[in-house]
PDB file of C-alpha atoms and ligand atoms in Angstrom:
ATOM      1  CA  MET A   1     -12.953  10.276 -30.478  1.00  0.00           C
ATOM      2  CA  SER A   2     -13.397   6.977 -32.265  1.00  0.00           C
ATOM      3  CA  ALA A   3     -13.973   3.971 -30.065  1.00  0.00           C
ATOM      4  CA  GLU A   4     -12.216   1.795 -32.627  1.00  0.00           C
ATOM      5  CA  ARG A   5      -8.792   3.328 -32.148  1.00  0.00           C
ATOM      6  CA  ALA A   6      -6.391   0.555 -31.285  1.00  0.00           C
ATOM      7  CA  GLY A   7      -3.693   0.549 -28.665  1.00  0.00           C
ATOM      8  CA  PRO A   8      -2.951  -0.612 -25.158  1.00  0.00           C
ATOM      9  CA  PRO A   9      -5.187   0.542 -22.307  1.00  0.00           C
ATOM     10  CA  VAL A  10      -4.416   4.032 -21.031  1.00  0.00           C
ATOM     11  CA  ARG A  11      -2.972   4.209 -17.541  1.00  0.00           C
ATOM     12  CA  VAL A  12      -5.386   6.152 -15.402  1.00  0.00           C
ATOM     13  CA  THR A  13      -4.194   7.320 -12.016  1.00  0.00           C
ATOM     14  CA  GLY A  14      -7.434   8.815 -10.777  1.00  0.00           C
ATOM     15  CA  VAL A  15     -10.575   9.989 -12.428  1.00  0.00           C
ATOM     16  CA  THR A  16     -11.494  13.631 -12.658  1.00  0.00           C
ATOM     17  CA  THR A  17     -14.088  15.115 -14.906  1.00  0.00           C
ATOM     18  CA  LEU A  18     -12.596  17.597 -17.298  1.00  0.00           C
ATOM     19  CA  PRO A  19     -14.490  19.992 -19.534  1.00  0.00           C
ATOM     20  CA  ASP A  20     -15.530  18.697 -22.964  1.00  0.00           C
ATOM     21  CA  ARG A  21     -13.066  20.885 -24.847  1.00  0.00           C
ATOM     22  CA  ARG A  22      -9.390  20.507 -23.983  1.00  0.00           C
ATOM     23  CA  LEU A  23      -6.554  22.504 -25.483  1.00  0.00           C
ATOM     24  CA  LEU A  24      -2.828  21.793 -24.980  1.00  0.00           C
ATOM     25  CA  LEU A  25      -0.121  24.305 -25.837  1.00  0.00           C
ATOM     26  CA  VAL A  26       3.579  23.452 -26.089  1.00  0.00           C
ATOM     27  CA  HIS A  27       5.853  26.477 -25.790  1.00  0.00           C
ATOM     28  CA  ALA A  28       9.621  26.907 -25.484  1.00  0.00           C
ATOM     29  CA  HIS A  29      10.146  29.623 -22.844  1.00  0.00           C
ATOM     30  CA  PRO A  30       8.088  31.530 -20.290  1.00  0.00           C
ATOM     31  CA  ASP A  31       6.607  34.541 -22.198  1.00  0.00           C
ATOM     32  CA  ASP A  32       6.111  32.704 -25.522  1.00  0.00           C
ATOM     33  CA  GLU A  33       2.655  31.590 -24.405  1.00  0.00           C
ATOM     34  CA  SER A  34       1.564  35.163 -23.732  1.00  0.00           C
ATOM     35  CA  ILE A  35       3.122  36.861 -26.766  1.00  0.00           C
ATOM     36  CA  GLY A  36       2.135  34.200 -29.286  1.00  0.00           C
ATOM     37  CA  THR A  37      -1.074  32.663 -28.001  1.00  0.00           C
ATOM     38  CA  GLY A  38      -2.161  34.591 -24.909  1.00  0.00           C
ATOM     39  CA  ALA A  39      -5.449  35.802 -26.337  1.00  0.00           C
ATOM     40  CA  THR A  40      -6.399  32.334 -27.559  1.00  0.00           C
ATOM     41  CA  MET A  41      -5.537  30.806 -24.182  1.00  0.00           C
ATOM     42  CA  ALA A  42      -7.563  33.403 -22.294  1.00  0.00           C
ATOM     43  CA  HIS A  43     -10.435  33.078 -24.775  1.00  0.00           C
ATOM     44  CA  TYR A  44     -10.789  29.329 -24.306  1.00  0.00           C
ATOM     45  CA  ALA A  45     -10.183  29.431 -20.554  1.00  0.00           C
ATOM     46  CA  ALA A  46     -12.954  32.029 -20.211  1.00  0.00           C
ATOM     47  CA  ALA A  47     -15.237  29.870 -22.352  1.00  0.00           C
ATOM     48  CA  GLY A  48     -14.852  26.959 -19.943  1.00  0.00           C
ATOM     49  CA  ALA A  49     -12.453  24.830 -21.977  1.00  0.00           C
ATOM     50  CA  HIS A  50      -9.569  23.131 -20.192  1.00  0.00           C
ATOM     51  CA  VAL A  51      -6.339  24.871 -21.196  1.00  0.00           C
ATOM     52  CA  THR A  52      -3.035  23.147 -20.427  1.00  0.00           C
ATOM     53  CA  LEU A  53       0.272  24.913 -20.980  1.00  0.00           C
ATOM     54  CA  VAL A  54       3.522  22.960 -21.192  1.00  0.00           C
ATOM     55  CA  THR A  55       6.646  25.141 -21.152  1.00  0.00           C
ATOM     56  CA  CYS A  56       9.832  23.325 -22.139  1.00  0.00           C
ATOM     57  CA  THR A  57      12.515  25.455 -20.442  1.00  0.00           C
ATOM     58  CA  LEU A  58      12.807  28.126 -17.767  1.00  0.00           C
ATOM     59  CA  GLY A  59      14.265  30.711 -20.151  1.00  0.00           C
ATOM     60  CA  GLU A  60      17.542  30.951 -18.239  1.00  0.00           C
ATOM     61  CA  GLU A  61      19.375  32.646 -21.124  1.00  0.00           C
ATOM     62  CA  GLY A  62      16.991  35.552 -21.621  1.00  0.00           C
ATOM     63  CA  GLU A  63      18.156  39.136 -21.597  1.00  0.00           C
ATOM     64  CA  ILE A  64      17.046  40.996 -18.483  1.00  0.00           C
ATOM     65  CA  HIS A  65      15.264  44.311 -18.944  1.00  0.00           C
ATOM     66  CA  VAL A  66      14.765  45.162 -15.273  1.00  0.00           C
ATOM     67  CA  PRO A  67      17.923  46.979 -14.068  1.00  0.00           C
ATOM     68  CA  GLU A  68      17.724  45.812 -10.463  1.00  0.00           C
ATOM     69  CA  LEU A  69      17.537  42.192 -11.585  1.00  0.00           C
ATOM     70  CA  THR A  70      20.387  42.059 -14.116  1.00  0.00           C
ATOM     71  CA  GLN A  71      22.659  40.108 -11.756  1.00  0.00           C
ATOM     72  CA  LEU A  72      20.274  37.154 -12.006  1.00  0.00           C
ATOM     73  CA  CYS A  73      21.649  36.504 -15.503  1.00  0.00           C
ATOM     74  CA  ALA A  74      23.243  33.225 -16.566  1.00  0.00           C
ATOM     75  CA  ALA A  75      26.778  34.655 -16.453  1.00  0.00           C
ATOM     76  CA  GLU A  76      26.339  35.914 -12.879  1.00  0.00           C
ATOM     77  CA  ALA A  77      23.943  34.429 -10.292  1.00  0.00           C
ATOM     78  CA  ASP A  78      22.225  32.237 -12.929  1.00  0.00           C
ATOM     79  CA  GLN A  79      18.901  32.642 -11.133  1.00  0.00           C
ATOM     80  CA  LEU A  80      16.813  33.977 -13.992  1.00  0.00           C
ATOM     81  CA  GLY A  81      15.097  30.644 -14.650  1.00  0.00           C
ATOM     82  CA  GLY A  82      13.779  30.391 -11.116  1.00  0.00           C
ATOM     83  CA  TYR A  83      12.661  33.994 -11.201  1.00  0.00           C
ATOM     84  CA  ARG A  84      10.774  33.421 -14.429  1.00  0.00           C
ATOM     85  CA  ILE A  85       8.729  30.618 -12.832  1.00  0.00           C
ATOM     86  CA  GLY A  86       7.072  33.381 -10.842  1.00  0.00           C
ATOM     87  CA  GLU A  87       6.588  35.582 -13.885  1.00  0.00           C
ATOM     88  CA  LEU A  88       4.960  32.710 -15.732  1.00  0.00           C
ATOM     89  CA  ALA A  89       2.651  31.958 -12.820  1.00  0.00           C
ATOM     90  CA  ALA A  90       1.507  35.588 -12.819  1.00  0.00           C
ATOM     91  CA  ALA A  91       1.010  35.509 -16.587  1.00  0.00           C
ATOM     92  CA  CYS A  92      -1.093  32.353 -16.383  1.00  0.00           C
ATOM     93  CA  ALA A  93      -3.205  33.957 -13.667  1.00  0.00           C
ATOM     94  CA  ALA A  94      -3.788  36.954 -15.942  1.00  0.00           C
ATOM     95  CA  LEU A  95      -4.886  34.590 -18.722  1.00  0.00           C
ATOM     96  CA  GLY A  96      -7.160  32.564 -16.434  1.00  0.00           C
ATOM     97  CA  VAL A  97      -5.094  29.431 -17.089  1.00  0.00           C
ATOM     98  CA  THR A  98      -4.710  27.143 -14.077  1.00  0.00           C
ATOM     99  CA  ASP A  99      -3.061  24.040 -15.562  1.00  0.00           C
ATOM    100  CA  HIS A 100       0.564  24.758 -16.256  1.00  0.00           C
ATOM    101  CA  ARG A 101       3.540  22.401 -16.226  1.00  0.00           C
ATOM    102  CA  PHE A 102       7.187  22.410 -17.240  1.00  0.00           C
ATOM    103  CA  LEU A 103       8.232  19.598 -19.570  1.00  0.00           C
ATOM    104  CA  GLY A 104       9.760  16.873 -17.392  1.00  0.00           C
ATOM    105  CA  GLY A 105       9.422  19.170 -14.345  1.00  0.00           C
ATOM    106  CA  ALA A 106      10.886  22.619 -13.702  1.00  0.00           C
ATOM    107  CA  GLY A 107      14.593  22.721 -14.573  1.00  0.00           C
ATOM    108  CA  ARG A 108      14.709  19.444 -16.514  1.00  0.00           C
ATOM    109  CA  TYR A 109      15.615  21.269 -19.726  1.00  0.00           C
ATOM    110  CA  ARG A 110      17.635  24.440 -19.997  1.00  0.00           C
ATOM    111  CA  ASP A 111      17.171  27.370 -22.353  1.00  0.00           C
ATOM    112  CA  SER A 112      19.613  26.753 -25.244  1.00  0.00           C
ATOM    113  CA  GLY A 113      20.139  30.419 -26.095  1.00  0.00           C
ATOM    114  CA  MET A 114      20.225  31.722 -29.646  1.00  0.00           C
ATOM    115  CA  MET A 115      21.352  29.432 -32.476  1.00  0.00           C
ATOM    116  CA  GLY A 116      25.103  28.889 -32.664  1.00  0.00           C
ATOM    117  CA  LEU A 117      25.974  30.051 -29.144  1.00  0.00           C
ATOM    118  CA  ALA A 118      27.982  27.888 -26.738  1.00  0.00           C
ATOM    119  CA  THR A 119      24.843  27.598 -24.585  1.00  0.00           C
ATOM    120  CA  ASN A 120      23.455  25.234 -27.264  1.00  0.00           C
ATOM    121  CA  ASP A 121      25.920  22.640 -25.918  1.00  0.00           C
ATOM    122  CA  HIS A 122      25.040  22.859 -22.227  1.00  0.00           C
ATOM    123  CA  PRO A 123      24.410  19.298 -20.949  1.00  0.00           C
ATOM    124  CA  ARG A 124      20.804  20.200 -20.097  1.00  0.00           C
ATOM    125  CA  ALA A 125      20.198  22.401 -23.166  1.00  0.00           C
ATOM    126  CA  PHE A 126      16.779  21.624 -24.597  1.00  0.00           C
ATOM    127  CA  TRP A 127      18.343  21.707 -28.084  1.00  0.00           C
ATOM    128  CA  ARG A 128      20.353  18.603 -27.146  1.00  0.00           C
ATOM    129  CA  ALA A 129      17.464  16.778 -25.503  1.00  0.00           C
ATOM    130  CA  ASP A 130      16.787  13.215 -26.530  1.00  0.00           C
ATOM    131  CA  LEU A 131      13.671  13.598 -28.647  1.00  0.00           C
ATOM    132  CA  ASP A 132      11.883  10.451 -27.517  1.00  0.00           C
ATOM    133  CA  GLU A 133      12.640  11.046 -23.869  1.00  0.00           C
ATOM    134  CA  ALA A 134      11.331  14.600 -24.065  1.00  0.00           C
ATOM    135  CA  ALA A 135       8.295  13.460 -26.049  1.00  0.00           C
ATOM    136  CA  ARG A 136       7.492  10.852 -23.427  1.00  0.00           C
ATOM    137  CA  HIS A 137       7.242  13.619 -20.834  1.00  0.00           C
ATOM    138  CA  LEU A 138       4.690  15.291 -23.085  1.00  0.00           C
ATOM    139  CA  LEU A 139       2.900  11.983 -23.648  1.00  0.00           C
ATOM    140  CA  GLU A 140       2.294  11.775 -19.897  1.00  0.00           C
ATOM    141  CA  VAL A 141       0.476  15.100 -20.068  1.00  0.00           C
ATOM    142  CA  ILE A 142      -1.511  14.008 -23.133  1.00  0.00           C
ATOM    143  CA  ARG A 143      -2.566  10.817 -21.333  1.00  0.00           C
ATOM    144  CA  GLU A 144      -3.739  12.875 -18.406  1.00  0.00           C
ATOM    145  CA  VAL A 145      -5.725  15.628 -20.092  1.00  0.00           C
ATOM    146  CA  ARG A 146      -6.564  14.028 -23.474  1.00  0.00           C
ATOM    147  CA  PRO A 147      -6.527  17.245 -25.505  1.00  0.00           C
ATOM    148  CA  GLN A 148      -8.462  17.310 -28.753  1.00  0.00           C
ATOM    149  CA  VAL A 149      -6.419  20.291 -29.941  1.00  0.00           C
ATOM    150  CA  VAL A 150      -2.664  20.906 -29.643  1.00  0.00           C
ATOM    151  CA  ILE A 151      -0.885  24.162 -30.482  1.00  0.00           C
ATOM    152  CA  THR A 152       2.844  24.455 -31.098  1.00  0.00           C
ATOM    153  CA  TYR A 153       5.247  26.067 -33.601  1.00  0.00           C
ATOM    154  CA  ASP A 154       6.014  25.232 -37.216  1.00  0.00           C
ATOM    155  CA  PRO A 155       9.199  23.262 -38.110  1.00  0.00           C
ATOM    156  CA  ASN A 156      11.231  26.497 -38.066  1.00  0.00           C
ATOM    157  CA  GLY A 157      10.025  27.243 -34.546  1.00  0.00           C
ATOM    158  CA  PHE A 158       8.223  30.303 -36.000  1.00  0.00           C
ATOM    159  CA  TYR A 159      11.464  32.270 -36.193  1.00  0.00           C
ATOM    160  CA  GLY A 160      14.380  29.856 -35.863  1.00  0.00           C
ATOM    161  CA  HIS A 161      15.239  29.799 -32.135  1.00  0.00           C
ATOM    162  CA  PRO A 162      16.629  26.326 -31.331  1.00  0.00           C
ATOM    163  CA  ASP A 163      14.285  25.800 -28.370  1.00  0.00           C
ATOM    164  CA  HIS A 164      11.285  26.703 -30.514  1.00  0.00           C
ATOM    165  CA  ILE A 165      12.394  24.250 -33.199  1.00  0.00           C
ATOM    166  CA  GLN A 166      12.872  21.598 -30.522  1.00  0.00           C
ATOM    167  CA  ALA A 167       9.476  22.365 -28.949  1.00  0.00           C
ATOM    168  CA  HIS A 168       7.947  21.757 -32.382  1.00  0.00           C
ATOM    169  CA  ARG A 169       9.758  18.420 -32.716  1.00  0.00           C
ATOM    170  CA  VAL A 170       8.837  17.285 -29.217  1.00  0.00           C
ATOM    171  CA  ALA A 171       5.191  18.260 -29.658  1.00  0.00           C
ATOM    172  CA  MET A 172       4.906  16.450 -32.993  1.00  0.00           C
ATOM    173  CA  ARG A 173       6.679  13.364 -31.637  1.00  0.00           C
ATOM    174  CA  GLY A 174       4.494  13.423 -28.526  1.00  0.00           C
ATOM    175  CA  VAL A 175       1.407  13.460 -30.740  1.00  0.00           C
ATOM    176  CA  GLU A 176       2.783  10.496 -32.701  1.00  0.00           C
ATOM    177  CA  LEU A 177       3.353   8.554 -29.473  1.00  0.00           C
ATOM    178  CA  ALA A 178      -0.187   9.416 -28.381  1.00  0.00           C
ATOM    179  CA  ALA A 179      -1.538   8.195 -31.723  1.00  0.00           C
ATOM    180  CA  ALA A 180       0.258   4.890 -31.197  1.00  0.00           C
ATOM    181  CA  GLU A 181      -1.722   4.510 -27.947  1.00  0.00           C
ATOM    182  CA  GLY A 182      -5.008   5.406 -29.607  1.00  0.00           C
ATOM    183  CA  ILE A 183      -5.291   8.775 -27.871  1.00  0.00           C
ATOM    184  CA  ALA A 184      -4.239  11.075 -30.702  1.00  0.00           C
ATOM    185  CA  PRO A 185      -5.447  14.658 -30.471  1.00  0.00           C
ATOM    186  CA  ASP A 186      -7.827  15.455 -33.345  1.00  0.00           C
ATOM    187  CA  LYS A 187      -5.975  18.557 -34.516  1.00  0.00           C
ATOM    188  CA  VAL A 188      -2.515  20.092 -34.265  1.00  0.00           C
ATOM    189  CA  TYR A 189      -2.118  23.778 -35.082  1.00  0.00           C
ATOM    190  CA  TRP A 190       1.043  25.799 -35.618  1.00  0.00           C
ATOM    191  CA  THR A 191       1.252  29.486 -34.756  1.00  0.00           C
ATOM    192  CA  ALA A 192       1.383  31.702 -37.826  1.00  0.00           C
ATOM    193  CA  MET A 193       1.274  35.298 -38.999  1.00  0.00           C
ATOM    194  CA  PRO A 194      -0.534  35.949 -42.302  1.00  0.00           C
ATOM    195  CA  ARG A 195       1.366  37.833 -44.982  1.00  0.00           C
ATOM    196  CA  SER A 196      -1.503  40.290 -45.318  1.00  0.00           C
ATOM    197  CA  VAL A 197      -1.231  41.260 -41.642  1.00  0.00           C
ATOM    198  CA  LEU A 198       2.539  41.735 -41.919  1.00  0.00           C
ATOM    199  CA  ASP A 199       2.133  43.739 -45.139  1.00  0.00           C
ATOM    200  CA  ALA A 200      -0.341  46.004 -43.378  1.00  0.00           C
ATOM    201  CA  GLY A 201       2.029  46.387 -40.415  1.00  0.00           C
ATOM    202  CA  LEU A 202       4.971  47.230 -42.667  1.00  0.00           C
ATOM    203  CA  GLU A 203       2.873  49.826 -44.445  1.00  0.00           C
ATOM    204  CA  ALA A 204       1.481  51.330 -41.253  1.00  0.00           C
ATOM    205  CA  PHE A 205       4.875  51.733 -39.612  1.00  0.00           C
ATOM    206  CA  THR A 206       6.922  53.236 -42.448  1.00  0.00           C
ATOM    207  CA  GLU A 207       6.616  56.720 -40.961  1.00  0.00           C
ATOM    208  CA  SER A 208       6.819  55.678 -37.310  1.00  0.00           C
ATOM    209  CA  SER A 209       9.784  56.614 -35.128  1.00  0.00           C
ATOM    210  CA  ASP A 210       9.156  53.422 -33.168  1.00  0.00           C
ATOM    211  CA  ASN A 211       9.159  51.046 -36.133  1.00  0.00           C
ATOM    212  CA  PRO A 212       9.525  47.334 -35.304  1.00  0.00           C
ATOM    213  CA  PHE A 213      10.094  46.746 -39.044  1.00  0.00           C
ATOM    214  CA  ALA A 214      12.944  49.266 -39.320  1.00  0.00           C
ATOM    215  CA  GLY A 215      15.355  48.220 -42.094  1.00  0.00           C
ATOM    216  CA  ILE A 216      12.839  45.775 -43.595  1.00  0.00           C
ATOM    217  CA  ASP A 217      11.502  46.690 -47.045  1.00  0.00           C
ATOM    218  CA  ASP A 218       9.570  43.547 -47.794  1.00  0.00           C
ATOM    219  CA  VAL A 219       7.784  40.865 -45.785  1.00  0.00           C
ATOM    220  CA  ASP A 220       9.984  38.277 -47.529  1.00  0.00           C
ATOM    221  CA  GLU A 221      12.902  39.515 -45.429  1.00  0.00           C
ATOM    222  CA  LEU A 222      11.179  38.441 -42.203  1.00  0.00           C
ATOM    223  CA  PRO A 223      11.822  34.961 -40.766  1.00  0.00           C
ATOM    224  CA  PHE A 224       8.062  34.345 -40.591  1.00  0.00           C
ATOM    225  CA  GLY A 225       4.954  35.137 -42.594  1.00  0.00           C
ATOM    226  CA  THR A 226       2.498  32.653 -44.072  1.00  0.00           C
ATOM    227  CA  PRO A 227       0.479  33.107 -47.284  1.00  0.00           C
ATOM    228  CA  ASP A 228      -3.122  33.845 -46.310  1.00  0.00           C
ATOM    229  CA  ALA A 229      -4.357  30.815 -48.235  1.00  0.00           C
ATOM    230  CA  GLN A 230      -2.346  28.554 -45.925  1.00  0.00           C
ATOM    231  CA  ILE A 231      -3.843  29.985 -42.732  1.00  0.00           C
ATOM    232  CA  ALA A 232      -6.486  27.670 -41.274  1.00  0.00           C
ATOM    233  CA  ALA A 233      -7.822  29.573 -38.284  1.00  0.00           C
ATOM    234  CA  ARG A 234      -8.223  33.167 -37.194  1.00  0.00           C
ATOM    235  CA  ILE A 235      -9.117  33.358 -33.520  1.00  0.00           C
ATOM    236  CA  ASP A 236     -10.723  36.649 -32.671  1.00  0.00           C
ATOM    237  CA  ALA A 237     -10.163  37.000 -28.946  1.00  0.00           C
ATOM    238  CA  THR A 238     -10.189  40.790 -28.896  1.00  0.00           C
ATOM    239  CA  GLU A 239     -12.365  40.592 -25.782  1.00  0.00           C
ATOM    240  CA  GLN A 240      -9.262  39.158 -24.047  1.00  0.00           C
ATOM    241  CA  HIS A 241      -6.773  41.809 -25.204  1.00  0.00           C
ATOM    242  CA  ALA A 242      -6.376  43.289 -21.727  1.00  0.00           C
ATOM    243  CA  GLY A 243      -5.664  39.880 -20.215  1.00  0.00           C
ATOM    244  CA  LYS A 244      -3.043  39.199 -22.862  1.00  0.00           C
ATOM    245  CA  GLU A 245      -1.366  42.538 -22.263  1.00  0.00           C
ATOM    246  CA  ALA A 246      -1.398  41.929 -18.487  1.00  0.00           C
ATOM    247  CA  ALA A 247       0.171  38.505 -19.060  1.00  0.00           C
ATOM    248  CA  MET A 248       2.890  40.047 -21.213  1.00  0.00           C
ATOM    249  CA  ARG A 249       3.557  42.687 -18.576  1.00  0.00           C
ATOM    250  CA  ALA A 250       3.965  39.869 -16.023  1.00  0.00           C
ATOM    251  CA  HIS A 251       7.093  38.897 -17.985  1.00  0.00           C
ATOM    252  CA  ALA A 252       8.760  42.148 -17.027  1.00  0.00           C
ATOM    253  CA  THR A 253      12.314  40.815 -17.161  1.00  0.00           C
ATOM    254  CA  GLN A 254      11.768  39.965 -20.842  1.00  0.00           C
ATOM    255  CA  ILE A 255       9.537  42.673 -22.261  1.00  0.00           C
ATOM    256  CA  PRO A 256      10.466  46.266 -21.436  1.00  0.00           C
ATOM    257  CA  ALA A 257       7.532  48.335 -20.223  1.00  0.00           C
ATOM    258  CA  ASN A 258       8.134  50.702 -23.165  1.00  0.00           C
ATOM    259  CA  SER A 259       8.302  47.893 -25.761  1.00  0.00           C
ATOM    260  CA  TRP A 260       6.972  48.515 -29.261  1.00  0.00           C
ATOM    261  CA  LEU A 261       4.639  45.600 -28.582  1.00  0.00           C
ATOM    262  CA  TYR A 262       2.662  47.850 -26.277  1.00  0.00           C
ATOM    263  CA  SER A 263       2.923  50.939 -28.467  1.00  0.00           C
ATOM    264  CA  ILE A 264       1.626  48.935 -31.441  1.00  0.00           C
ATOM    265  CA  ALA A 265      -1.197  47.766 -29.246  1.00  0.00           C
ATOM    266  CA  GLY A 266      -1.947  51.395 -28.497  1.00  0.00           C
ATOM    267  CA  ASN A 267      -2.018  52.292 -32.184  1.00  0.00           C
ATOM    268  CA  PHE A 268      -3.948  49.315 -33.475  1.00  0.00           C
ATOM    269  CA  GLY A 269      -6.175  48.721 -30.493  1.00  0.00           C
ATOM    270  CA  ALA A 270      -7.537  45.403 -29.408  1.00  0.00           C
ATOM    271  CA  GLU A 271      -7.049  43.646 -32.732  1.00  0.00           C
ATOM    272  CA  PHE A 272      -3.255  43.585 -32.547  1.00  0.00           C
ATOM    273  CA  MET A 273      -3.340  41.945 -29.126  1.00  0.00           C
ATOM    274  CA  GLY A 274      -6.487  39.933 -29.511  1.00  0.00           C
ATOM    275  CA  VAL A 275      -6.400  38.238 -32.914  1.00  0.00           C
ATOM    276  CA  GLU A 276      -4.153  35.207 -33.404  1.00  0.00           C
ATOM    277  CA  TYR A 277      -3.656  32.967 -36.443  1.00  0.00           C
ATOM    278  CA  PHE A 278      -2.789  29.319 -36.979  1.00  0.00           C
ATOM    279  CA  THR A 279      -2.043  26.817 -39.702  1.00  0.00           C
ATOM    280  CA  LEU A 280      -3.435  23.308 -39.368  1.00  0.00           C
ATOM    281  CA  ALA A 281      -0.765  20.592 -39.432  1.00  0.00           C
ATOM    282  CA  VAL A 282      -2.769  17.537 -38.371  1.00  0.00           C
ATOM    283  CA  GLY A 283      -6.496  16.843 -38.670  1.00  0.00           C
ATOM    284  CA  ALA A 284      -9.391  18.021 -40.780  1.00  0.00           C
ATOM    285  CA  LYS A 285     -10.261  21.690 -41.060  1.00  0.00           C
ATOM    286  CA  GLY A 286     -13.733  22.514 -39.819  1.00  0.00           C
ATOM    287  CA  PRO A 287     -16.169  24.932 -41.439  1.00  0.00           C
ATOM    288  CA  GLY A 288     -14.906  28.469 -41.861  1.00  0.00           C
ATOM    289  CA  ALA A 289     -15.650  31.766 -43.524  1.00  0.00           C
ATOM    290  CA  GLY A 290     -14.121  34.401 -45.801  1.00  0.00           C
ATOM    291  CA  PRO A 291     -12.098  33.938 -49.002  1.00  0.00           C
ATOM    292  CA  TYR A 292      -9.916  31.230 -47.480  1.00  0.00           C
ATOM    293  CA  GLY A 293     -12.471  29.536 -45.244  1.00  0.00           C
ATOM    294  CA  TRP A 294     -10.639  30.445 -42.038  1.00  0.00           C
ATOM    295  CA  GLU A 295     -12.054  28.728 -38.980  1.00  0.00           C
ATOM    296  CA  ASP A 296     -13.022  30.997 -36.095  1.00  0.00           C
ATOM    297  CA  ASP A 297     -12.793  28.183 -33.543  1.00  0.00           C
ATOM    298  CA  LEU A 298      -9.965  25.680 -33.064  1.00  0.00           C
ATOM    299  CA  PHE A 299     -12.528  23.039 -32.120  1.00  0.00           C
ATOM    300  CA  ALA A 300     -14.555  23.634 -35.309  1.00  0.00           C
ATOM    301  CA  GLY A 301     -15.781  20.448 -36.919  1.00  0.00           C
ATOM    302  CA  LEU A 302     -15.112  18.256 -33.870  1.00  0.00           C
ATOM    303  CA  GLY A 303     -18.742  18.041 -32.790  1.00  0.00           C
ATOM    304  CA  LEU A 304     -18.029  19.188 -29.262  1.00  0.00           C
ATOM    305  CA  ASP A 305     -20.567  21.967 -28.949  1.00  0.00           C
ATOM    306  CA  GLY A 306     -23.736  19.925 -28.607  1.00  0.00           C
ATOM    307  CA  PRO A 307     -25.579  20.540 -25.316  1.00  0.00           C
ATOM    308  CA  ASP A 308     -26.176  16.883 -24.440  1.00  0.00           C
ATOM    309  CA  ARG A 309     -22.693  15.553 -24.506  1.00  0.00           C
ATOM    310  CA  ALA A 310     -21.696  13.724 -21.338  1.00  0.00           C
ATOM    311  CA  PRO A 311     -18.612  14.967 -19.492  1.00  0.00           C
ATOM    312  CA  VAL A 312     -15.440  13.149 -20.421  1.00  0.00           C
ATOM    313  CA  ALA A 313     -13.568  11.268 -17.731  1.00  0.00           C
ATOM    314  CA  ALA A 314      -9.831  11.682 -17.975  1.00  0.00           C
ATOM    315  CA  ALA A 315      -6.927  10.958 -15.708  1.00  0.00           C
ATOM    316  CA  GLY A 316      -6.700  13.036 -12.548  1.00  0.00           C
ATOM    317  CA  LEU A 317      -5.058  16.415 -12.601  1.00  0.00           C
ATOM    318  CA  ARG A 318      -2.174  17.084 -10.346  1.00  0.00           C
TER     319      ARG A 318
HETATM  320 ZN1   ZN B   1      10.888  31.678 -26.805  1.00  0.00          ZN
END
């Protein structure tokens, strides 16, 4: 961090020493953290970095895959959001992540449901949230933990869900507000899936009876997929594949126990669960390897791995 960065003094409510490396993830619903970035979260938590997860909604509009819990749904008891707080807590425990918050507090923003549904217009729908107000909630977290690295989605929310698009906007606006105070994170990454990995998956599953790509002939038909040359980082956290799978299984209302996600994991082993990819939206790419110079560490190039660096004082954790 440059000492010359301008801005008003940062409000500090108590001083706690945090680890040198601090990673902040902004996700839309409980389960997105585990499916999209669970291995990376577990990898950095196990390595002693401080990992903070901010989840923007409770996922009230999710489908329920546990028969005895279907009456929790939005149209009936409308208790799914509260239930999913417990699922998320169990998932974080499986990932070794201890710092988890909901944006603006649990229940501040509601799951907007899929694009175009009436749930988009609920008064608390995250899709309708005032961007600056929501970003200020995130700014409070940034002030407190001072992450060098932020992870969120690309402008299409990876696959177009309104809450994912909004999470992207709020994260990027929050980073802008932090920059205005002189506490900008050094890097912002967006989750991504390389075209080559999708091509290989399409190829591998053509003959499968349990084909997640059924009806898809070409990767171009998918709502995601990034040219390999645009990928910035490949995080190999295969050592954490079991933790990621356990975290996903903690979201039992959302991911059926017989999901293709688990059968793919069985076929492809640890790599499917344990390797995650990112594009770099803000900051300078560090040193990497391979034809496209992919980083193998999100903190690459930040100079945080020297042994003599003094601990960083940041605002107290709740
Ligand atoms: Zn989601």
